[in-house]
Amino acid sequence: MKTTFLATTAAAAALLASQAAAFEPESGETIKLMQADWTSMLVDTEILNIILSTYGYDVEKVIADDSARYPGFENGDLTIALETWQTTQDKAFNASVATGKVLDMGELGPQAREDWWYPAYMEEQCPGLPDWTALKDCAEAFSAPETAPKGRYLGAPVSWGGFDEERIEALDLPFEVVHAGTDAAMFAELKAAYERKAPIILWVYKPHWAPSVYEGSFVEFPAYEDACYSDPSWGVNPDMAYDCGKPQGWIKKMAWAEGEEIWPCAYEITRNFTMDADEVGQLVYEVDVEGRDVDEVAMEWATENESKWREWAACAAD
Amino acid sequence: MADTSPTSPAHQAGRTGAGRYAACAAAVAALFVLALLLPPALRDLPPAAVVPLADWTGDALNWFAREASIAGLPVSGITRAVASAAQWPIEALQVLLADGWAKGAGFNRVQIAPPLSWAGITMAAALLAWRISGRGLGLLTLGAGLYLALFGLWTSAMTTLASVLLCVIAALAIGLGIGIRAYRTPSVEPAVRAVLNVMQTVPIFSYLLPTLLLFGYGPSAALFATVVYALPPMVHATVLALRAVPAETLELAKMSGCSRHQTLWKVELPVAVPRLAIGLNQVVMMTLNMVIIASMIGAGGLGYDVLRALRRLDFGAGFEAGMGIVVLAVVLDRLTQTAARNRAQGRTGLWTRRDSLLALALLAVPTAASLAVPALAAWPKALTLTTAPFWNGAVSVINTHFYDALEAVRASVLIHVMNPLRDGLAALPWLAGVLALALAGWRLGGARLAGLLAGLSLFVVLTGYWQAAMGSVYLTLLAVLLALAVGMPFGIWAAGRPGLRHGIDLVLDTLQTLPTLVYLLPAVMLFRNGDFSALIAIASYAIAPAVRYAMAGMQHVPSERLEAAAMAGCSKWQSFVHVRLPAALPTLLLGVNQTVMMALSMLVIAALVGTRELGQDVFTALSRGETGPGIVAGLCVACIALSVDAILKSGASRAARHQGETHV
Amino acid sequence: MSDLHHRPAPADRPVVLSARSVWKVFGEDEAAFRARPGPNRAPAALERDGLVGAVQEASFDIARGEVFVIMGLSGSGKSTLLRCLTRLIEPTEGEILYHGEDILKLPEKPLAELRRTRMGMVFQHFALLPNRTVLGNIAFPLEVQGMARAEAEARARALVEVVGLSGREDRMPSQLSGGQQQRVGIARSLATDPEFWFLDEPFSALDPLIRADLQAEVLRLQREHQRTAIFVTHDLDEAIRLADRIAIMESGRIVQIGTAEDLVTRPATDYVRRFVAKVPPAKVIRVASLMSAEVMPDAVETVPAASTIAAVAPRLVAGSGPLAVTDASGLPVGCLDRQTALRTLAEGV
Ligand SMILES: Nc1ncnc2c1ncn2[C@@H]1O[C@H](COP(=O)(O)OP(=O)(O)OP(=O)(O)O)[C@@H](O)[C@H]1O
Ligand SMILES: [Mg+2]
């Protein structure tokens, strides 16, 4: 890996040294790119790292937690994040932007989706799927000894929230939630079940490699609206909230507001930085399924799409 | 756990003892009934009565990290300065071992100097091992280096090594410093010990956030967290080692007119080296233990490889990277142990100037050559070995062919043992729990112990974590029983077979350093998310001390007693029951204690497969970035640990008193 | 203790070390002990208040070059007294005078200096440093003095030879037998050529043959270079062999100080009597004690006045008639009646 990496960098460096040297970054201060622990963010953050570094910015990647990021952005410990998912961060993100210390830098491109998901072979055992009402009658097909006769729904780690207990109660589903401890443990169970064609229904999100490797679908719940979560009278259950599916939505870029003055051009590049869902899906696949190195995949993308990102960086071209 | 004491001979005294226990049991039963009749507030604490300690702690820490200042300097400025100072050596080592020296970044990146070649480092390390120990360790080191290189783990391993080296040195220096201080000033010793006990039992995840808050994101935060984690055993070992320096030797120092400084450096420390080495061993092991957790907050390296492999469910690759950690641990441990032993025995002159030159040449030549021969810089990817498909295949085969049998076991254990116990404990009113603990404490160690136990359990109650704590108790209890049921008999069996010693040590070291995640995820595939997988994971981690202490206890039975038993015509079994077991009992109890501690420290990891107890609270707080609840839930884990420790210690000292000896 | 049972230091040599009413009590309330009036210091009173009077009112003088042995049963306070003399244990009360200067008043630095340059000590369990070679152990006190390495090693090498360990300079302590280890201990204690030599049961961990060897070694070293030695033992034979004077301790008190002969012939208490009961009088009674003052100028057979009766026994049984007694310079000082001497020889057999 090192050798190819060295070869590419050396070649690229020789080629580009003259052009890049022309641009002088506005500030020598370090831009801190936040990366959380899921793959798409690792790859696109590395791509931005490559781009900014190429133009001479001093960049550092900092690992931070998805939900714990806001104080960091408000006080300048973190500068730019490429992914903020509406599905989980909607409220916190808006609140943080409202403080005026954090900037909404626009959408990255792909739409996020997360909800209850089942493998295709389960349609035989529960014919009404993907409509959610089918679950009421075939809970037994999804049961485990300790939950029988109720179905066993494998939820995401507790820390992700998601209101599945509330959803089950509101929609009167005969299911019990078992929380996975981590995202890996969740997909490990999917893998095991899939290999045996065994019953399973669980939380899946995308962009992620699993829905592209395993055949299956999301359960169609009543579509999410803000009112569903906040207003009990909304929806099929007049007395309870959460009687709907999970929110779907954008993935946004965010940045520390004061940074705009320090690195205006870097901020413009970030605003221009977009990718489409297939592109991200492919990058994630390369890393997660093919087992390739993040840096390598990112550098490959940067080499192939050079003209694209040079356009984004028009402010640094002169 | 308290139920181990009735087996101790102290209680075979006769009817009166049995009667007293029956009375106690009756009292506890009465308490339960009484508690059920009590108003509900004494069963489940109403939310209004919960002390918002978590909020206070969170606020206080936030204030301290963001706004406080000492002598006009903002604390945040100081901590950040410390962090960047610590970053410097990490980066230097990183450049030397893993990355080489590069200029520019992105498309402008130019490699100026390569890192030290894997071939060079491996050969130099093997030379060192060979010189200070012998051919065996030399070959082991060589094999370890080749494993890391050929399996494509080298760069990550060097990143890990860089931070481990720094952590070990820092923990060693700081631990020695604190230990010496505590030894010299006996008045501060109890305080130091109390703090260390809490530090050792509060789950690591609890202080990750405060560390991040203070030192910012990045490798130095991981470094600080690791050092904090690895410190307690070093301090304990230092105090114990210095205390064990014979009085006569200290008198010698005085009579020779040594200054305090001379006494310390020329007499006390050199004499204490063998015992200090035990602390060093623990530091190395714990540091490598932390690698995977540190990688979660930005330390990279092998731990990160494990995490990434597991995220794509490539168990085989995860296992290989995990074994990389084990290999590093074993080599580092054996090297440091040998060096310590040599020092203690005054074996010097093993490493000559010529060796230094040779090692330099071994490092320099392949590194220089790596500019021309890339294979010396990094083993070509195409030639990388891997066993991953085999392991992945094995897991799949087990999954498809044996799942039903495994599932049957899982379901019956879950339904017949685990769930009833969980529900039973969950239904236990807090008042009954506190009173039962206080009663047990009073029986075992008098008013002091009773007060301590009541205080600890009340802390848990008042902070609102009683329910969660019961979840932890249930899981820990089962895991400890499982680990003891397997580990103790095995250890006792193995104690009689010294030939197995090396092999067993290696297996135990592997169990302790192979990141649990590596076998946790395959366990999840076979046993699903939930408490059963957690039980397996905790028990397999906690089994190591059970085996170790069982072996130690059995090996140290005084031989005259065995001879006496033989002369009295005891059968093998009689001599085991009447002589060996009683003599080993204090050590075995200590083993139980350590098993419990290990099990408790694994709770947070078990949270990764979806448990519902204190470990999960700590883990959730970490991922939500809530400092307060993380710390308070962690302190509740520490409360459980300290309670068990206190109970077992007084049980052990009773047993020892009965034996008329102070063991270990 | 009456003066009768307290033989003073030999008058012909200067007193170099004195203990004056030294007390050491162990217990919670050691400090308050000083305020106690005399009668409250009786053993029963101490015990009642939970104090252990490990050393009680010890007073004696030691002359230059004397070998002063402290003896007593286990727990009688020997080690404590020895350690009070070196201030390894801080006495509760009293004075410890070296050449008239009270070391209990010395601050830490001069005290360390005093120990570094003028005291050497041999320990019961050897107290060798396991990480140093034989040579390194012996050179240790010199190193502490700050002596250059080469010089320290040269000195240590000479001492290795003195204690008969040549060829074993580079061994580690763990590679030596007990006797050899104590030889290293002895050599180390003498490395700085100290004026005062303290030995706390140095041979009690060794078997009888080796013990005898090392006692001979000590005697030899004393002959070559007379040091003031304070030697603790509970072995009476050892005491008799080495001592100029012996102090007998019983539960913290010195009950008698005297030569071996004094103890046997005039025991102060029953305790002392029982202590020396097994000793054949002939082994300790000297010719000088039995001789009459009349001088026999023409006697053929002479015996030295300082010899014990046992030592001259062969000559006693070989002939008949009185024997002439001579002093150290060979001049006749009296005569020994053969019958009296033989009676003594027969006693206690
Ligand atoms: N540190 C201490 N604290 C309390 N009591 C002590 C201490 N050291 C010694 N003693 C007591 O003082 C008394 C004298 O002890 P010491 O060691 O001087 O006796 P010893 O004559 O040297 O005995 P041995 O021949 O066994 O060495 C004993 O009763 C002992 O228990
Ligand atoms: Mg003694």
GROMACS .gro file of C-alpha atoms in nm, chain C residues 7-336:
model
  330
  989ARG     CA    1   3.294  -0.434   8.608
  990PRO     CA    2   3.411  -0.096   8.480
  991ALA     CA    3   3.597  -0.049   8.154
  992PRO     CA    4   3.970  -0.127   8.179
  993ALA     CA    5   4.136   0.173   8.333
  994ASP     CA    6   4.445   0.163   8.116
  995ARG     CA    7   4.258   0.267   7.803
  996PRO     CA    8   4.042   0.573   7.732
  997VAL     CA    9   3.663   0.537   7.736
  998VAL     CA   10   3.533   0.602   7.384
  999LEU     CA   11   3.164   0.513   7.407
 1000SER     CA   12   2.927   0.551   7.698
 1001ALA     CA   13   2.560   0.496   7.755
 1002ARG     CA   14   2.399   0.702   8.030
 1003SER     CA   15   2.060   0.588   8.160
 1004VAL     CA   16   1.939   0.495   7.817
 1005TRP     CA   17   1.572   0.406   7.791
 1006LYS     CA   18   1.379   0.280   7.499
 1007VAL     CA   19   1.011   0.215   7.541
 1008PHE     CA   20   0.783   0.108   7.261
 1009GLY     CA   21   0.418   0.191   7.265
 1010GLU     CA   22   0.156   0.442   7.165
 1011ASP     CA   23   0.246   0.692   7.428
 1012GLU     CA   24   0.621   0.692   7.412
 1013ALA     CA   25   0.647   1.069   7.443
 1014ALA     CA   26   0.455   1.084   7.769
 1015PHE     CA   27   0.699   0.838   7.920
 1016ARG     CA   28   0.956   1.110   7.977
 1017ALA     CA   29   0.723   1.290   8.212
 1018ARG     CA   30   0.690   0.984   8.433
 1019PRO     CA   31   0.850   0.994   8.774
 1020GLY     CA   32   1.087   0.710   8.862
 1021PRO     CA   33   0.853   0.477   9.052
 1022ASN     CA   34   0.612   0.473   8.760
 1023ARG     CA   35   0.883   0.323   8.547
 1024ALA     CA   36   0.868  -0.016   8.712
 1025PRO     CA   37   0.805  -0.299   8.464
 1026ALA     CA   38   0.458  -0.365   8.601
 1027ALA     CA   39   0.363   0.002   8.568
 1028LEU     CA   40   0.490   0.011   8.210
 1029GLU     CA   41   0.302  -0.298   8.119
 1030ARG     CA   42  -0.016  -0.163   8.268
 1031ASP     CA   43   0.003   0.134   8.033
 1032GLY     CA   44   0.073  -0.074   7.728
 1033LEU     CA   45   0.440   0.020   7.703
 1034VAL     CA   46   0.724  -0.219   7.633
 1035GLY     CA   47   1.044  -0.125   7.809
 1036ALA     CA   48   1.278  -0.275   7.554
 1037VAL     CA   49   1.582  -0.105   7.710
 1038GLN     CA   50   1.566   0.020   8.065
 1039GLU     CA   51   1.819   0.251   8.217
 1040ALA     CA   52   2.124   0.110   8.045
 1041SER     CA   53   2.451   0.266   8.157
 1042PHE     CA   54   2.805   0.155   8.078
 1043ASP     CA   55   3.138   0.268   7.937
 1044ILE     CA   56   3.334   0.098   7.667
 1045ALA     CA   57   3.708   0.149   7.631
 1046ARG     CA   58   3.903   0.176   7.311
 1047GLY     CA   59   3.977  -0.159   7.151
 1048GLU     CA   60   3.744  -0.349   7.382
 1049VAL     CA   61   3.512  -0.623   7.259
 1050PHE     CA   62   3.190  -0.560   7.446
 1051VAL     CA   63   2.936  -0.840   7.413
 1052ILE     CA   64   2.567  -0.793   7.484
 1053MET     CA   65   2.393  -1.115   7.573
 1054GLY     CA   66   2.051  -1.228   7.677
 1055LEU     CA   67   1.755  -1.437   7.584
 1056SER     CA   68   1.550  -1.364   7.281
 1057GLY     CA   69   1.343  -1.051   7.332
 1058SER     CA   70   1.558  -0.922   7.617
 1059GLY     CA   71   1.642  -0.605   7.426
 1060LYS     CA   72   1.990  -0.671   7.285
 1061SER     CA   73   1.920  -0.556   6.932
 1062THR     CA   74   1.732  -0.255   7.057
 1063LEU     CA   75   2.021  -0.151   7.278
 1064LEU     CA   76   2.270  -0.195   6.994
 1065ARG     CA   77   2.051   0.014   6.766
 1066CYS     CA   78   2.019   0.282   7.031
 1067LEU     CA   79   2.396   0.306   7.041
 1068THR     CA   80   2.402   0.373   6.666
 1069ARG     CA   81   2.081   0.571   6.682
 1070LEU     CA   82   1.917   0.344   6.427
 1071ILE     CA   83   1.654   0.346   6.696
 1072GLU     CA   84   1.591   0.677   6.865
 1073PRO     CA   85   1.624   0.621   7.241
 1074THR     CA   86   1.338   0.752   7.447
 1075GLU     CA   87   1.570   0.898   7.703
 1076GLY     CA   88   1.935   0.908   7.804
 1077GLU     CA   89   2.267   0.999   7.650
 1078ILE     CA   90   2.492   0.817   7.409
 1079LEU     CA   91   2.841   0.964   7.425
 1080TYR     CA   92   3.110   0.909   7.165
 1081HIS     CA   93   3.431   1.057   7.297
 1082GLY     CA   94   3.212   1.251   7.530
 1083GLU     CA   95   2.983   1.394   7.263
 1084ASP     CA   96   2.614   1.307   7.281
 1085ILE     CA   97   2.507   1.181   6.941
 1086LEU     CA   98   2.141   1.205   7.034
 1087LYS     CA   99   2.182   1.580   6.992
 1088LEU     CA  100   2.341   1.555   6.649
 1089PRO     CA  101   2.143   1.678   6.349
 1090GLU     CA  102   2.094   1.440   6.059
 1091LYS     CA  103   2.392   1.539   5.847
 1092PRO     CA  104   2.671   1.509   6.105
 1093LEU     CA  105   2.514   1.187   6.227
 1094ALA     CA  106   2.527   1.043   5.875
 1095GLU     CA  107   2.885   1.165   5.849
 1096LEU     CA  108   2.971   0.993   6.178
 1097ARG     CA  109   2.823   0.664   6.063
 1098ARG     CA  110   2.977   0.693   5.721
 1099THR     CA  111   3.329   0.741   5.848
 1100ARG     CA  112   3.354   0.590   6.193
 1101MET     CA  113   3.105   0.305   6.221
 1102GLY     CA  114   3.073  -0.030   6.054
 1103MET     CA  115   2.800  -0.283   6.111
 1104VAL     CA  116   2.749  -0.653   6.044
 1105PHE     CA  117   2.393  -0.781   6.021
 1106GLN     CA  118   2.231  -1.102   6.130
 1107HIS     CA  119   2.088  -1.173   5.785
 1108PHE     CA  120   2.387  -1.024   5.602
 1109ALA     CA  121   2.188  -0.745   5.430
 1110LEU     CA  122   2.385  -0.783   5.108
 1111LEU     CA  123   2.257  -0.593   4.806
 1112PRO     CA  124   2.143  -0.865   4.566
 1113ASN     CA  125   2.212  -0.656   4.258
 1114ARG     CA  126   2.580  -0.605   4.333
 1115THR     CA  127   2.874  -0.838   4.308
 1116VAL     CA  128   3.090  -0.929   4.605
 1117LEU     CA  129   3.321  -0.649   4.509
 1118GLY     CA  130   3.034  -0.407   4.455
 1119ASN     CA  131   2.891  -0.485   4.797
 1120ILE     CA  132   3.220  -0.434   4.972
 1121ALA     CA  133   3.284  -0.112   4.784
 1122PHE     CA  134   2.936   0.019   4.862
 1123PRO     CA  135   3.020   0.222   5.178
 1124LEU     CA  136   3.317   0.373   4.997
 1125GLU     CA  137   3.097   0.466   4.705
 1126VAL     CA  138   2.859   0.636   4.943
 1127GLN     CA  139   3.153   0.834   5.077
 1128GLY     CA  140   3.205   0.956   4.725
 1129MET     CA  141   3.536   0.781   4.672
 1130ALA     CA  142   3.653   0.743   4.312
 1131ARG     CA  143   3.554   0.414   4.163
 1132ALA     CA  144   3.902   0.283   4.094
 1133GLU     CA  145   4.024   0.358   4.444
 1134ALA     CA  146   3.711   0.208   4.601
 1135GLU     CA  147   3.756  -0.110   4.401
 1136ALA     CA  148   4.120  -0.138   4.489
 1137ARG     CA  149   4.033  -0.108   4.859
 1138ALA     CA  150   3.752  -0.357   4.822
 1139ARG     CA  151   3.983  -0.600   4.646
 1140ALA     CA  152   4.226  -0.588   4.935
 1141LEU     CA  153   3.942  -0.664   5.176
 1142VAL     CA  154   3.822  -0.955   4.966
 1143GLU     CA  155   4.159  -1.107   5.029
 1144VAL     CA  156   4.150  -1.030   5.399
 1145VAL     CA  157   3.826  -1.224   5.444
 1146GLY     CA  158   3.944  -1.506   5.222
 1147LEU     CA  159   3.717  -1.467   4.926
 1148SER     CA  160   3.982  -1.419   4.659
 1149GLY     CA  161   3.866  -1.536   4.321
 1150ARG     CA  162   3.503  -1.476   4.403
 1151GLU     CA  163   3.504  -1.099   4.352
 1152ASP     CA  164   3.254  -1.109   4.069
 1153ARG     CA  165   3.008  -1.354   4.216
 1154MET     CA  166   2.659  -1.241   4.303
 1155PRO     CA  167   2.545  -1.285   4.665
 1156SER     CA  168   2.293  -1.548   4.555
 1157GLN     CA  169   2.584  -1.760   4.435
 1158LEU     CA  170   2.752  -1.769   4.777
 1159SER     CA  171   2.701  -1.989   5.082
 1160GLY     CA  172   2.578  -1.832   5.405
 1161GLY     CA  173   2.925  -1.826   5.555
 1162GLN     CA  174   3.070  -1.666   5.246
 1163GLN     CA  175   2.793  -1.408   5.244
 1164GLN     CA  176   2.873  -1.310   5.599
 1165ARG     CA  177   3.239  -1.281   5.508
 1166VAL     CA  178   3.128  -1.026   5.253
 1167GLY     CA  179   2.924  -0.855   5.525
 1168ILE     CA  180   3.228  -0.841   5.748
 1169ALA     CA  181   3.449  -0.708   5.474
 1170ARG     CA  182   3.194  -0.443   5.390
 1171SER     CA  183   3.164  -0.333   5.751
 1172LEU     CA  184   3.539  -0.280   5.759
 1173ALA     CA  185   3.569  -0.111   5.420
 1174THR     CA  186   3.582   0.238   5.562
 1175ASP     CA  187   3.823   0.128   5.836
 1176PRO     CA  188   3.579   0.229   6.108
 1177GLU     CA  189   3.666   0.304   6.465
 1178PHE     CA  190   3.351   0.139   6.601
 1179TRP     CA  191   3.236  -0.201   6.491
 1180PHE     CA  192   2.882  -0.320   6.557
 1181LEU     CA  193   2.781  -0.681   6.510
 1182ASP     CA  194   2.423  -0.797   6.569
 1183GLU     CA  195   2.414  -1.173   6.604
 1184PRO     CA  196   2.632  -1.197   6.297
 1185PHE     CA  197   2.673  -1.574   6.309
 1186SER     CA  198   2.343  -1.699   6.443
 1187ALA     CA  199   2.217  -1.786   6.096
 1188LEU     CA  200   2.519  -2.008   6.030
 1189ASP     CA  201   2.594  -2.365   6.122
 1190PRO     CA  202   2.836  -2.438   6.413
 1191LEU     CA  203   3.148  -2.519   6.212
 1192ILE     CA  204   3.126  -2.210   5.998
 1193ARG     CA  205   3.039  -2.010   6.303
 1194ALA     CA  206   3.362  -2.121   6.467
 1195ASP     CA  207   3.556  -2.028   6.154
 1196LEU     CA  208   3.413  -1.683   6.146
 1197GLN     CA  209   3.466  -1.629   6.518
 1198ALA     CA  210   3.831  -1.710   6.458
 1199GLU     CA  211   3.823  -1.465   6.173
 1200VAL     CA  212   3.689  -1.192   6.399
 1201LEU     CA  213   3.951  -1.267   6.660
 1202ARG     CA  214   4.218  -1.248   6.396
 1203LEU     CA  215   4.090  -0.919   6.265
 1204GLN     CA  216   4.075  -0.782   6.618
 1205ARG     CA  217   4.435  -0.889   6.678
 1206GLU     CA  218   4.553  -0.719   6.364
 1207HIS     CA  219   4.364  -0.404   6.423
 1208GLN     CA  220   4.201  -0.338   6.752
 1209ARG     CA  221   3.862  -0.177   6.704
 1210THR     CA  222   3.604  -0.097   6.961
 1211ALA     CA  223   3.351  -0.370   6.896
 1212ILE     CA  224   2.999  -0.412   7.027
 1213PHE     CA  225   2.884  -0.762   6.962
 1214VAL     CA  226   2.536  -0.900   7.021
 1215THR     CA  227   2.483  -1.272   7.061
 1216HIS     CA  228   2.272  -1.517   7.249
 1217ASP     CA  229   2.537  -1.786   7.225
 1218LEU     CA  230   2.734  -1.799   7.550
 1219ASP     CA  231   3.026  -1.991   7.400
 1220GLU     CA  232   3.061  -1.725   7.139
 1221ALA     CA  233   3.052  -1.456   7.402
 1222ILE     CA  234   3.315  -1.628   7.612
 1223ARG     CA  235   3.538  -1.674   7.314
 1224LEU     CA  236   3.525  -1.316   7.194
 1225ALA     CA  237   3.441  -1.091   7.483
 1226ASP     CA  238   3.654  -0.872   7.698
 1227ARG     CA  239   3.340  -0.792   7.895
 1228ILE     CA  240   2.988  -0.927   7.871
 1229ALA     CA  241   2.666  -0.742   7.952
 1230ILE     CA  242   2.378  -0.972   8.041
 1231MET     CA  243   2.030  -0.839   7.968
 1232GLU     CA  244   1.705  -0.958   8.115
 1233SER     CA  245   1.376  -0.806   7.996
 1234GLY     CA  246   1.531  -0.478   7.903
 1235ARG     CA  247   1.763  -0.439   8.198
 1236ILE     CA  248   2.133  -0.501   8.215
 1237VAL     CA  249   2.166  -0.728   8.515
 1238GLN     CA  250   2.539  -0.775   8.512
 1239ILE     CA  251   2.849  -0.659   8.331
 1240GLY     CA  252   3.167  -0.853   8.372
 1241THR     CA  253   3.418  -1.092   8.227
 1242ALA     CA  254   3.310  -1.445   8.160
 1243GLU     CA  255   3.485  -1.541   8.481
 1244ASP     CA  256   3.291  -1.281   8.677
 1245LEU     CA  257   2.965  -1.424   8.549
 1246VAL     CA  258   3.055  -1.779   8.641
 1247THR     CA  259   3.214  -1.711   8.974
 1248ARG     CA  260   2.997  -1.425   9.095
 1249PRO     CA  261   2.663  -1.433   8.913
 1250ALA     CA  262   2.452  -1.133   9.007
 1251THR     CA  263   2.115  -1.307   8.994
 1252ASP     CA  264   1.963  -1.647   8.952
 1253TYR     CA  265   1.897  -1.556   8.592
 1254VAL     CA  266   2.268  -1.515   8.532
 1255ARG     CA  267   2.345  -1.827   8.729
 1256ARG     CA  268   2.113  -2.031   8.515
 1257PHE     CA  269   2.254  -1.868   8.209
 1258VAL     CA  270   2.609  -1.979   8.285
 1259ALA     CA  271   2.519  -2.306   8.456
 1260LYS     CA  272   2.634  -2.521   8.169
 1261VAL     CA  273   2.971  -2.351   8.140
 1262PRO     CA  274   3.256  -2.556   8.287
 1263PRO     CA  275   3.428  -2.315   8.525
 1264ALA     CA  276   3.769  -2.419   8.401
 1265LYS     CA  277   3.686  -2.271   8.065
 1266VAL     CA  278   3.644  -1.924   8.207
 1267ILE     CA  279   3.841  -1.911   8.531
 1268ARG     CA  280   4.184  -1.772   8.471
 1269VAL     CA  281   4.504  -1.879   8.631
 1270ALA     CA  282   4.538  -1.533   8.781
 1271SER     CA  283   4.224  -1.585   8.987
 1272LEU     CA  284   4.348  -1.904   9.155
 1273MET     CA  285   4.717  -1.825   9.201
 1274SER     CA  286   4.876  -1.722   9.526
 1275ALA     CA  287   5.101  -1.421   9.530
 1276GLU     CA  288   5.423  -1.598   9.639
 1277VAL     CA  289   5.676  -1.609   9.362
 1278MET     CA  290   5.872  -1.925   9.283
 1279PRO     CA  291   6.186  -1.800   9.112
 1280ASP     CA  292   6.325  -2.139   9.019
 1281ALA     CA  293   6.020  -2.313   8.886
 1282VAL     CA  294   6.070  -2.506   8.567
 1283GLU     CA  295   5.710  -2.515   8.456
 1284THR     CA  296   5.533  -2.185   8.401
 1285VAL     CA  297   5.178  -2.094   8.299
 1286PRO     CA  298   5.056  -1.750   8.179
 1287ALA     CA  299   4.832  -1.568   8.424
 1288ALA     CA  300   4.581  -1.476   8.155
 1289SER     CA  301   4.517  -1.836   8.046
 1290THR     CA  302   4.210  -2.022   8.154
 1291ILE     CA  303   4.248  -2.328   8.369
 1292ALA     CA  304   4.115  -2.541   8.087
 1293ALA     CA  305   4.385  -2.413   7.857
 1294VAL     CA  306   4.661  -2.522   8.092
 1295ALA     CA  307   4.496  -2.853   8.183
 1296PRO     CA  308   4.745  -3.074   7.998
 1297ARG     CA  309   5.024  -2.931   8.206
 1298LEU     CA  310   4.824  -2.965   8.525
 1299VAL     CA  311   4.778  -3.336   8.485
 1300ALA     CA  312   5.125  -3.402   8.350
 1301GLY     CA  313   5.328  -3.331   8.665
 1302SER     CA  314   5.308  -3.256   9.034
 1303GLY     CA  315   5.370  -2.961   9.266
 1304PRO     CA  316   5.283  -2.596   9.216
 1305LEU     CA  317   5.333  -2.412   8.888
 1306ALA     CA  318   5.490  -2.074   8.840
 1307VAL     CA  319   5.263  -1.807   8.695
 1308THR     CA  320   5.399  -1.544   8.458
 1309ASP     CA  321   5.249  -1.221   8.327
 1310ALA     CA  322   5.227  -1.106   7.968
 1311SER     CA  323   5.594  -1.009   7.961
 1312GLY     CA  324   5.705  -1.345   8.105
 1313LEU     CA  325   5.794  -1.220   8.453
 1314PRO     CA  326   5.682  -1.442   8.737
 1315VAL     CA  327   5.390  -1.301   8.932
 1316GLY     CA  328   5.277  -1.590   9.153
 1317CYS     CA  329   5.222  -1.960   9.183
 1318LEU     CA  330   4.935  -2.195   9.109
   0.00000   0.00000   0.00000
